[in-house]
Amino acid sequence: MRFSIALAATSLLALTEARIVGISVPKTIKPGEDFEAIIISENYIQSVYDVAIAFGYSPGKGFPGSLGQVADSFYLGPDESNQLHNFNKTINIPTDATKGEGLVTASLFSLYGAAKAPTLSNYNVSVTFGDETSTEYKASNEYTPSQ
């Protein structure tokens, strides 16, 4: 009996799926300096194939639903999809970025479920572009998912 319960639990763990739900970046970022962007993941009910993520930035409040200036982009693919843990990507905001209040943005292209339904999810974090990169991080709010 105990063996069958353990086997059933192990089978369910093998079916665990996850999706990316946001980003987290330092509250203050020094333009021209590398920093780690954290890609945030959570448990989900179906498989998600995360194709790619692009990071951007803009001064002030930016424009809703837009990436702004492109900072970097990454192919994710099967190795970084359905991972029930956060992971990092190193990005850099160019030295000519306007100092002051701004946004770090990300746009994620994913394929959901057995039908591989395409989805574009956008995230942004209000930050300060300043003279040094802080160790304190701030997480995003999703603002324009489409499916």
PDB file of C-alpha atoms in Angstrom:
ATOM      1  CA  MET A   1       0.000   0.000   0.000  1.00  0.00           C
ATOM      2  CA  ARG A   2       2.725   2.475   0.965  1.00  0.00           C
ATOM      3  CA  PHE A   3       4.633   1.610  -2.187  1.00  0.00           C
ATOM      4  CA  SER A   4       1.621   2.368  -4.415  1.00  0.00           C
ATOM      5  CA  ILE A   5       1.079   5.749  -2.700  1.00  0.00           C
ATOM      6  CA  ALA A   6       4.749   6.615  -3.142  1.00  0.00           C
ATOM      7  CA  LEU A   7       4.611   5.515  -6.781  1.00  0.00           C
ATOM      8  CA  ALA A   8       1.508   7.637  -7.404  1.00  0.00           C
ATOM      9  CA  ALA A   9       3.123  10.668  -5.761  1.00  0.00           C
ATOM     10  CA  THR A  10       6.272  10.203  -7.832  1.00  0.00           C
ATOM     11  CA  SER A  11       4.179   9.986 -11.003  1.00  0.00           C
ATOM     12  CA  LEU A  12       2.430  13.248 -10.154  1.00  0.00           C
ATOM     13  CA  LEU A  13       5.743  14.996  -9.502  1.00  0.00           C
ATOM     14  CA  ALA A  14       6.933  13.979 -12.948  1.00  0.00           C
ATOM     15  CA  LEU A  15       3.915  15.796 -14.411  1.00  0.00           C
ATOM     16  CA  THR A  16       4.702  19.099 -12.711  1.00  0.00           C
ATOM     17  CA  GLU A  17       4.504  21.976 -15.182  1.00  0.00           C
ATOM     18  CA  ALA A  18       5.500  25.601 -14.745  1.00  0.00           C
ATOM     19  CA  ARG A  19       5.270  28.947 -16.483  1.00  0.00           C
ATOM     20  CA  ILE A  20       7.118  32.255 -16.370  1.00  0.00           C
ATOM     21  CA  VAL A  21       5.088  34.951 -14.608  1.00  0.00           C
ATOM     22  CA  GLY A  22       7.402  37.944 -14.302  1.00  0.00           C
ATOM     23  CA  ILE A  23      10.817  39.480 -13.862  1.00  0.00           C
ATOM     24  CA  SER A  24      12.724  41.059 -11.014  1.00  0.00           C
ATOM     25  CA  VAL A  25      15.557  43.585 -11.383  1.00  0.00           C
ATOM     26  CA  PRO A  26      17.536  45.905  -9.092  1.00  0.00           C
ATOM     27  CA  LYS A  27      15.570  48.959  -7.886  1.00  0.00           C
ATOM     28  CA  THR A  28      18.424  51.201  -9.022  1.00  0.00           C
ATOM     29  CA  ILE A  29      20.499  50.346 -12.097  1.00  0.00           C
ATOM     30  CA  LYS A  30      23.734  51.971 -13.242  1.00  0.00           C
ATOM     31  CA  PRO A  31      23.652  52.261 -17.045  1.00  0.00           C
ATOM     32  CA  GLY A  32      26.597  50.412 -18.593  1.00  0.00           C
ATOM     33  CA  GLU A  33      26.903  47.939 -15.708  1.00  0.00           C
ATOM     34  CA  ASP A  34      25.870  44.271 -16.018  1.00  0.00           C
ATOM     35  CA  PHE A  35      23.186  43.033 -13.627  1.00  0.00           C
ATOM     36  CA  GLU A  36      21.168  39.865 -13.124  1.00  0.00           C
ATOM     37  CA  ALA A  37      17.529  39.930 -14.207  1.00  0.00           C
ATOM     38  CA  ILE A  38      15.579  37.218 -12.403  1.00  0.00           C
ATOM     39  CA  ILE A  39      12.957  35.407 -14.476  1.00  0.00           C
ATOM     40  CA  ILE A  40      10.159  34.365 -12.101  1.00  0.00           C
ATOM     41  CA  SER A  41       8.394  31.014 -12.489  1.00  0.00           C
ATOM     42  CA  GLU A  42       5.402  29.335 -10.830  1.00  0.00           C
ATOM     43  CA  ASN A  43       3.551  26.022 -10.917  1.00  0.00           C
ATOM     44  CA  TYR A  44       0.996  25.705 -13.727  1.00  0.00           C
ATOM     45  CA  ILE A  45      -1.688  23.270 -14.920  1.00  0.00           C
ATOM     46  CA  GLN A  46      -0.282  22.532 -18.381  1.00  0.00           C
ATOM     47  CA  SER A  47       2.992  22.504 -20.250  1.00  0.00           C
ATOM     48  CA  VAL A  48       4.395  25.772 -21.548  1.00  0.00           C
ATOM     49  CA  TYR A  49       7.149  26.018 -24.151  1.00  0.00           C
ATOM     50  CA  ASP A  50       8.888  29.360 -23.575  1.00  0.00           C
ATOM     51  CA  VAL A  51      10.446  30.325 -26.897  1.00  0.00           C
ATOM     52  CA  ALA A  52      12.261  33.605 -26.165  1.00  0.00           C
ATOM     53  CA  ILE A  53      12.379  36.670 -23.941  1.00  0.00           C
ATOM     54  CA  ALA A  54      13.467  40.194 -24.895  1.00  0.00           C
ATOM     55  CA  PHE A  55      14.457  42.843 -22.346  1.00  0.00           C
ATOM     56  CA  GLY A  56      14.125  46.571 -22.898  1.00  0.00           C
ATOM     57  CA  TYR A  57      14.198  49.890 -21.094  1.00  0.00           C
ATOM     58  CA  SER A  58      12.729  53.354 -21.375  1.00  0.00           C
ATOM     59  CA  PRO A  59      12.922  56.640 -19.489  1.00  0.00           C
ATOM     60  CA  GLY A  60       9.965  57.871 -17.471  1.00  0.00           C
ATOM     61  CA  LYS A  61       6.785  55.817 -17.703  1.00  0.00           C
ATOM     62  CA  GLY A  62       7.487  54.432 -21.165  1.00  0.00           C
ATOM     63  CA  PHE A  63       4.568  53.505 -23.393  1.00  0.00           C
ATOM     64  CA  PRO A  64       2.157  50.781 -22.159  1.00  0.00           C
ATOM     65  CA  GLY A  65       2.553  47.499 -24.003  1.00  0.00           C
ATOM     66  CA  SER A  66       5.859  48.453 -25.614  1.00  0.00           C
ATOM     67  CA  LEU A  67       9.360  47.145 -24.975  1.00  0.00           C
ATOM     68  CA  GLY A  68      11.103  50.513 -25.385  1.00  0.00           C
ATOM     69  CA  GLN A  69      14.760  50.335 -26.426  1.00  0.00           C
ATOM     70  CA  VAL A  70      16.025  46.752 -26.740  1.00  0.00           C
ATOM     71  CA  ALA A  71      18.648  45.834 -24.119  1.00  0.00           C
ATOM     72  CA  ASP A  72      19.038  42.111 -24.920  1.00  0.00           C
ATOM     73  CA  SER A  73      17.156  38.974 -25.930  1.00  0.00           C
ATOM     74  CA  PHE A  74      17.511  35.277 -25.167  1.00  0.00           C
ATOM     75  CA  TYR A  75      16.326  32.025 -26.701  1.00  0.00           C
ATOM     76  CA  LEU A  76      14.819  29.895 -23.909  1.00  0.00           C
ATOM     77  CA  GLY A  77      13.557  26.710 -25.562  1.00  0.00           C
ATOM     78  CA  PRO A  78      13.029  23.314 -23.948  1.00  0.00           C
ATOM     79  CA  ASP A  79      15.959  23.602 -21.527  1.00  0.00           C
ATOM     80  CA  GLU A  80      14.486  26.680 -19.817  1.00  0.00           C
ATOM     81  CA  SER A  81      10.756  25.916 -20.159  1.00  0.00           C
ATOM     82  CA  ASN A  82       8.568  24.259 -17.504  1.00  0.00           C
ATOM     83  CA  GLN A  83      11.144  24.913 -14.785  1.00  0.00           C
ATOM     84  CA  LEU A  84       9.645  25.256 -11.326  1.00  0.00           C
ATOM     85  CA  HIS A  85      12.402  27.610 -10.191  1.00  0.00           C
ATOM     86  CA  ASN A  86      13.498  31.141 -10.973  1.00  0.00           C
ATOM     87  CA  PHE A  87      16.542  31.659 -13.172  1.00  0.00           C
ATOM     88  CA  ASN A  88      18.780  34.577 -14.114  1.00  0.00           C
ATOM     89  CA  LYS A  89      19.910  36.314 -17.284  1.00  0.00           C
ATOM     90  CA  THR A  90      22.666  38.921 -17.333  1.00  0.00           C
ATOM     91  CA  ILE A  91      21.648  42.140 -19.055  1.00  0.00           C
ATOM     92  CA  ASN A  92      23.071  45.620 -19.462  1.00  0.00           C
ATOM     93  CA  ILE A  93      21.316  48.946 -19.942  1.00  0.00           C
ATOM     94  CA  PRO A  94      23.516  51.064 -22.276  1.00  0.00           C
ATOM     95  CA  THR A  95      25.565  53.917 -20.811  1.00  0.00           C
ATOM     96  CA  ASP A  96      23.606  56.493 -22.820  1.00  0.00           C
ATOM     97  CA  ALA A  97      20.331  55.648 -21.031  1.00  0.00           C
ATOM     98  CA  THR A  98      18.770  58.734 -19.457  1.00  0.00           C
ATOM     99  CA  LYS A  99      19.336  58.816 -15.689  1.00  0.00           C
ATOM    100  CA  GLY A 100      16.301  59.160 -13.444  1.00  0.00           C
ATOM    101  CA  GLU A 101      13.011  57.281 -13.255  1.00  0.00           C
ATOM    102  CA  GLY A 102      12.420  54.651 -15.901  1.00  0.00           C
ATOM    103  CA  LEU A 103      11.271  51.148 -16.761  1.00  0.00           C
ATOM    104  CA  VAL A 104      12.940  47.830 -17.387  1.00  0.00           C
ATOM    105  CA  THR A 105      10.616  45.794 -19.583  1.00  0.00           C
ATOM    106  CA  ALA A 106      10.439  42.244 -20.886  1.00  0.00           C
ATOM    107  CA  SER A 107       8.366  40.537 -23.543  1.00  0.00           C
ATOM    108  CA  LEU A 108       8.028  36.743 -23.409  1.00  0.00           C
ATOM    109  CA  PHE A 109       6.874  34.572 -26.327  1.00  0.00           C
ATOM    110  CA  SER A 110       5.425  31.231 -25.152  1.00  0.00           C
ATOM    111  CA  LEU A 111       3.460  28.305 -26.586  1.00  0.00           C
ATOM    112  CA  TYR A 112       0.761  26.954 -24.236  1.00  0.00           C
ATOM    113  CA  GLY A 113      -0.599  23.424 -23.912  1.00  0.00           C
ATOM    114  CA  ALA A 114      -0.836  20.521 -26.324  1.00  0.00           C
ATOM    115  CA  ALA A 115      -2.082  22.832 -29.108  1.00  0.00           C
ATOM    116  CA  LYS A 116       0.938  25.150 -28.626  1.00  0.00           C
ATOM    117  CA  ALA A 117      -1.239  28.291 -28.525  1.00  0.00           C
ATOM    118  CA  PRO A 118       1.059  31.337 -28.980  1.00  0.00           C
ATOM    119  CA  THR A 119       1.099  33.946 -26.226  1.00  0.00           C
ATOM    120  CA  LEU A 120       2.989  37.200 -25.771  1.00  0.00           C
ATOM    121  CA  SER A 121       3.312  38.344 -22.132  1.00  0.00           C
ATOM    122  CA  ASN A 122       4.784  41.723 -21.245  1.00  0.00           C
ATOM    123  CA  TYR A 123       6.294  42.703 -17.906  1.00  0.00           C
ATOM    124  CA  ASN A 124       7.694  45.950 -16.533  1.00  0.00           C
ATOM    125  CA  VAL A 125       9.473  47.157 -13.426  1.00  0.00           C
ATOM    126  CA  SER A 126       9.687  50.819 -12.399  1.00  0.00           C
ATOM    127  CA  VAL A 127      13.330  51.549 -11.567  1.00  0.00           C
ATOM    128  CA  THR A 128      15.777  54.394 -11.172  1.00  0.00           C
ATOM    129  CA  PHE A 129      18.689  54.663 -13.591  1.00  0.00           C
ATOM    130  CA  GLY A 130      21.398  56.044 -11.326  1.00  0.00           C
ATOM    131  CA  ASP A 131      25.055  56.097 -10.309  1.00  0.00           C
ATOM    132  CA  GLU A 132      25.231  52.579  -8.843  1.00  0.00           C
ATOM    133  CA  THR A 133      23.327  49.303  -9.089  1.00  0.00           C
ATOM    134  CA  SER A 134      21.478  48.393  -5.898  1.00  0.00           C
ATOM    135  CA  THR A 135      21.348  44.952  -4.326  1.00  0.00           C
ATOM    136  CA  GLU A 136      17.640  45.371  -3.541  1.00  0.00           C
ATOM    137  CA  TYR A 137      15.350  43.895  -6.191  1.00  0.00           C
ATOM    138  CA  LYS A 138      11.845  44.793  -7.325  1.00  0.00           C
ATOM    139  CA  ALA A 139       9.394  42.512  -9.192  1.00  0.00           C
ATOM    140  CA  SER A 140       7.211  43.229 -12.211  1.00  0.00           C
ATOM    141  CA  ASN A 141       3.546  43.548 -12.899  1.00  0.00           C
ATOM    142  CA  GLU A 142       2.206  41.828 -15.978  1.00  0.00           C
ATOM    143  CA  TYR A 143       0.417  44.415 -18.061  1.00  0.00           C
ATOM    144  CA  THR A 144      -0.504  43.200 -21.560  1.00  0.00           C
ATOM    145  CA  PRO A 145      -0.922  39.457 -22.001  1.00  0.00           C
ATOM    146  CA  SER A 146      -2.536  38.336 -25.235  1.00  0.00           C
ATOM    147  CA  GLN A 147      -3.498  34.888 -26.420  1.00  0.00           C
TER     148      GLN A 147
END
